[in-house]
XYZ file of C-alpha atoms in Angstrom:
316
model
C 9.047 60.217 -12.367
C 5.936 59.911 -10.172
C 5.848 63.862 -9.693
C 5.924 64.826 -13.526
C 3.268 66.416 -15.198
C 2.006 64.535 -18.077
C 3.578 66.860 -20.654
C 4.737 65.749 -24.173
C 7.900 66.440 -23.366
C 7.869 64.540 -20.308
C 6.307 61.743 -22.097
C 9.108 61.496 -24.653
C 11.646 61.813 -21.899
C 10.335 58.721 -19.999
C 10.939 56.665 -23.188
C 14.511 58.204 -23.419
C 15.263 57.311 -19.821
C 14.024 53.804 -20.083
C 16.115 53.398 -23.411
C 19.285 54.628 -21.658
C 18.731 52.877 -18.627
C 19.024 49.608 -20.452
C 22.032 50.765 -22.643
C 23.820 51.817 -19.491
C 23.283 48.489 -17.869
C 24.564 46.569 -20.713
C 27.756 48.945 -21.051
C 28.421 48.672 -17.547
C 28.258 44.772 -17.978
C 30.729 45.057 -20.778
C 33.014 47.566 -18.900
C 33.235 45.391 -15.943
C 34.354 42.332 -17.852
C 36.901 44.350 -19.728
C 38.683 44.974 -16.576
C 39.614 41.511 -16.255
C 41.777 41.597 -19.177
C 42.728 45.440 -19.909
C 44.976 44.504 -22.941
C 44.294 45.684 -26.137
C 42.556 43.452 -28.651
C 45.753 42.407 -30.383
C 47.543 41.727 -27.224
C 44.869 39.333 -25.931
C 45.748 36.670 -28.524
C 49.183 36.574 -27.256
C 48.248 35.790 -23.795
C 48.321 31.897 -22.816
C 45.230 30.066 -22.094
C 46.901 29.408 -18.686
C 46.859 33.114 -17.881
C 43.580 33.548 -19.034
C 41.950 30.820 -16.837
C 44.000 32.038 -13.587
C 42.348 35.527 -14.245
C 38.798 34.650 -15.079
C 38.207 31.294 -12.730
C 38.939 32.838 -9.535
C 36.153 31.192 -7.668
C 38.523 30.192 -4.783
C 39.076 33.688 -4.144
C 35.585 35.199 -4.136
C 34.721 34.707 -7.935
C 34.456 38.307 -8.929
C 36.020 38.028 -12.235
C 34.167 34.757 -13.092
C 30.810 36.501 -12.038
C 31.785 39.440 -14.501
C 32.469 36.995 -17.234
C 29.300 35.116 -16.667
C 27.087 38.368 -16.898
C 28.928 39.283 -20.171
C 28.600 36.158 -22.274
C 25.357 35.121 -20.879
C 22.118 36.810 -21.823
C 19.248 37.969 -19.728
C 15.618 38.810 -20.385
C 14.161 42.298 -19.437
C 10.487 42.463 -19.063
C 9.502 45.975 -18.103
C 6.181 48.197 -18.105
C 6.002 51.453 -16.481
C 2.299 53.025 -15.675
C 2.128 56.588 -14.160
C 0.186 56.957 -10.807
C -2.890 58.044 -12.487
C -3.029 55.000 -14.792
C -3.275 57.174 -17.839
C 0.142 56.648 -19.281
C 1.863 53.138 -20.125
C 5.368 52.607 -21.233
C 6.123 49.216 -22.544
C 9.746 47.986 -22.978
C 9.678 45.066 -25.161
C 6.060 43.707 -24.163
C 2.496 43.284 -25.192
C -0.891 44.870 -24.002
C -4.583 44.054 -23.755
C -8.053 45.424 -22.669
C -11.841 44.660 -22.428
C -14.622 47.158 -23.324
C -18.142 47.139 -22.158
C -19.280 44.485 -24.659
C -17.101 41.987 -22.704
C -15.533 40.958 -26.060
C -11.802 40.293 -26.398
C -9.593 41.528 -29.234
C -5.885 41.637 -29.915
C -3.315 43.763 -31.674
C 0.313 43.565 -32.060
C 2.155 46.485 -30.386
C 5.436 46.205 -32.031
C 7.399 44.344 -34.451
C 8.941 40.715 -33.548
C 12.584 41.447 -32.948
C 13.899 38.007 -34.044
C 15.937 36.651 -36.878
C 12.953 35.380 -38.521
C 11.314 38.784 -38.968
C 12.450 39.951 -42.483
C 12.479 43.578 -41.212
C 15.069 42.690 -38.470
C 17.108 40.424 -40.750
C 17.473 43.014 -43.240
C 18.374 45.478 -40.632
C 21.388 43.237 -39.515
C 22.267 42.589 -43.233
C 22.381 46.133 -44.087
C 24.739 46.948 -41.201
C 27.001 43.885 -42.225
C 26.734 43.935 -46.178
C 29.530 41.902 -47.164
C 28.778 39.156 -44.559
C 26.269 36.645 -46.143
C 26.465 34.559 -42.846
C 25.303 37.295 -40.462
C 22.010 35.703 -40.654
C 21.829 31.889 -40.980
C 18.749 29.932 -40.469
C 16.833 32.877 -39.107
C 19.551 33.336 -36.355
C 22.151 36.042 -35.822
C 25.335 34.266 -36.902
C 23.628 31.149 -36.964
C 23.007 30.970 -33.331
C 21.171 33.742 -31.478
C 17.625 34.204 -32.373
C 16.789 37.456 -30.801
C 18.043 40.595 -32.137
C 16.764 43.028 -29.626
C 13.642 43.457 -27.722
C 10.212 42.779 -28.733
C 6.445 44.194 -27.533
C 2.642 43.369 -28.584
C -0.506 45.301 -27.567
C -4.156 43.656 -27.100
C -7.742 44.537 -26.064
C -12.040 43.080 -23.794
C -11.553 46.475 -23.850
C -8.165 45.179 -21.001
C -4.424 46.398 -21.783
C -1.709 43.785 -22.014
C 1.957 43.303 -23.173
C 3.979 40.128 -24.376
C 7.572 40.555 -24.999
C 10.793 38.494 -26.105
C 14.302 38.776 -24.902
C 15.890 42.277 -24.714
C 19.469 41.127 -25.203
C 21.525 42.381 -22.208
C 24.554 40.661 -22.083
C 25.316 37.990 -25.061
C 28.612 40.036 -25.856
C 29.895 37.004 -27.841
C 27.692 38.952 -30.509
C 28.755 42.336 -29.565
C 32.708 42.238 -28.945
C 35.558 41.173 -31.321
C 35.716 37.292 -31.574
C 39.000 37.156 -29.831
C 37.064 37.744 -26.538
C 34.974 34.647 -27.235
C 37.936 32.443 -28.447
C 40.378 33.557 -25.553
C 38.171 34.354 -22.797
C 34.623 33.252 -22.920
C 35.536 29.617 -23.824
C 38.216 29.446 -21.336
C 35.458 30.186 -18.319
C 34.852 27.092 -16.322
C 32.150 26.288 -15.760
C 30.943 28.065 -18.716
C 28.966 27.504 -22.013
C 26.792 24.366 -21.759
C 27.578 23.515 -25.419
C 30.938 25.024 -26.396
C 30.717 23.438 -29.871
C 27.758 25.379 -30.509
C 29.652 28.550 -29.729
C 32.866 27.714 -31.524
C 30.818 27.160 -34.805
C 29.589 30.671 -35.022
C 32.939 32.403 -34.199
C 34.346 32.605 -37.757
C 31.187 34.542 -38.818
C 31.865 37.256 -36.169
C 33.708 39.698 -38.318
C 32.208 43.161 -37.522
C 30.549 43.389 -34.400
C 27.994 44.360 -32.849
C 25.422 42.079 -34.366
C 22.790 42.516 -31.796
C 21.380 45.810 -30.397
C 21.129 46.889 -26.742
C 18.968 49.858 -27.632
C 15.597 48.745 -26.155
C 12.318 49.301 -28.206
C 10.098 51.482 -25.952
C 6.479 52.049 -26.916
C 4.390 54.574 -25.362
C 0.467 53.736 -24.878
C -2.113 56.404 -24.166
C -4.628 54.747 -21.616
C -6.937 57.766 -21.426
C -9.406 56.273 -23.993
C -9.392 53.187 -21.888
C -10.384 54.744 -18.660
C -13.600 53.101 -18.637
C -12.173 49.603 -19.447
C -10.687 46.903 -17.377
C -7.071 46.741 -17.802
C -4.216 44.396 -17.178
C -0.518 43.965 -18.209
C 0.787 40.523 -19.349
C 4.510 39.945 -19.654
C 6.357 36.851 -20.742
C 9.669 35.870 -21.927
C 10.266 34.230 -25.329
C 10.056 30.906 -23.747
C 6.384 30.939 -23.615
C 6.094 31.844 -27.459
C 8.702 29.166 -28.325
C 6.440 26.418 -26.573
C 3.835 27.256 -29.319
C 6.055 28.167 -32.310
C 8.514 25.264 -31.919
C 5.699 22.451 -32.065
C 5.377 21.562 -35.896
C 2.062 20.006 -34.968
C 0.523 23.268 -33.253
C 2.185 26.118 -35.548
C 0.277 29.506 -34.983
C 0.633 33.041 -35.750
C 1.602 35.365 -33.008
C -1.755 37.341 -33.348
C -3.603 33.974 -32.950
C -1.654 33.135 -29.849
C -2.462 36.541 -28.430
C -6.041 35.907 -28.791
C -6.046 32.567 -27.471
C -4.205 33.643 -24.330
C -6.974 36.610 -23.763
C -9.524 34.047 -24.027
C -7.694 31.777 -21.489
C -7.204 34.237 -18.796
C -10.144 36.911 -19.523
C -12.511 35.300 -16.969
C -10.358 34.774 -14.157
C -7.497 37.571 -14.405
C -9.154 40.166 -12.256
C -9.906 37.590 -9.225
C -7.011 35.294 -9.469
C -3.810 36.362 -11.126
C -1.988 33.164 -9.974
C -4.651 30.890 -11.595
C -4.591 33.079 -14.991
C -0.635 32.661 -15.207
C -0.802 28.987 -14.584
C -3.591 28.558 -17.253
C -1.095 30.319 -19.642
C 1.658 27.873 -18.731
C -0.611 24.858 -18.822
C -2.043 25.852 -22.271
C 1.585 26.155 -23.612
C 2.885 22.669 -22.158
C -0.170 20.804 -23.900
C -3.451 21.736 -22.133
C -5.406 18.505 -21.556
C -2.712 16.511 -23.739
C -1.608 14.620 -20.769
C 1.200 12.983 -22.855
C 2.559 16.217 -24.197
C 2.451 17.782 -20.627
C 4.317 14.778 -19.200
C 6.786 15.037 -22.095
C 7.587 18.667 -21.427
C 8.040 18.207 -17.742
C 9.847 14.751 -17.667
C 13.404 15.377 -17.659
C 14.119 11.823 -18.706
C 12.387 12.704 -22.073
C 15.183 13.679 -24.849
C 12.467 16.004 -26.506
C 10.998 18.619 -26.660
C 13.281 21.453 -25.236
C 11.738 24.103 -23.079
C 13.424 27.365 -22.707
C 13.408 29.702 -19.753
C 9.833 30.599 -19.448
C 8.436 33.600 -17.376
C 4.943 34.798 -17.231
C 3.624 37.873 -15.430
C 0.370 39.316 -14.898
C -0.752 42.763 -13.411
C -4.208 44.407 -13.090
C -4.085 48.032 -13.735
């Protein structure tokens, strides 16, 4: 792609390539898993649990089938931005963007919709796809279990470019395959789900999969107008956002968080990216509230829960 001229056709083509790449990766994960039990769906129900466990839990002989199953039922975050060699064109796959202008004032704007079940548009999309299933969305979660519905970007500005994202669900095939695969195979993987009861609770709601999409949301950003600006990319997994959103005493809008993050890292991002990333994490854990930070980091404390949290910064 580095040699492509920046024509309109090529710009559109890059977005298509990124979307298809994510789709093909996810389909390959599913295809590899289905090779473990190539039987038809109605035949899988008749296979004994002993036979299923013997096929799936093959760690003693290399664990190839076991690894295929893990990749299929577990989910993964994809954080991806692509900038062309001249730094005039930016593609964001589920992320957020920021910039700084000559006035040295920071501003922020949302680049894309929030692809979680608590977004009415995303919830409505799933409900329209499953009109006779009132429990396809329960408590703002897909089938009452999974928060994410697909990926999620954001854009911000000092006049710098930045990107924040939530999980692009590659994997999570318990929400994409017929329920028999979860009942008969995924729940027989050992070691497998950390809380099997949580999985068992949503199986009855899985009536007409898929419920989550593996079609990534790709956004193109024209950087020509920002050529005189300092620019950087910030990418984070939904774990960072959850550290703010899940605290009832510090609930903030995503737009407010973006502005706060810009202010937190703007004065150091060009000189010390590591320091900027650590600042974001420290702010999320509780900043100067030592009790809260200790609670988040002390494994002996029963609450609160911290999801996998990734932060990445890149100056353009």
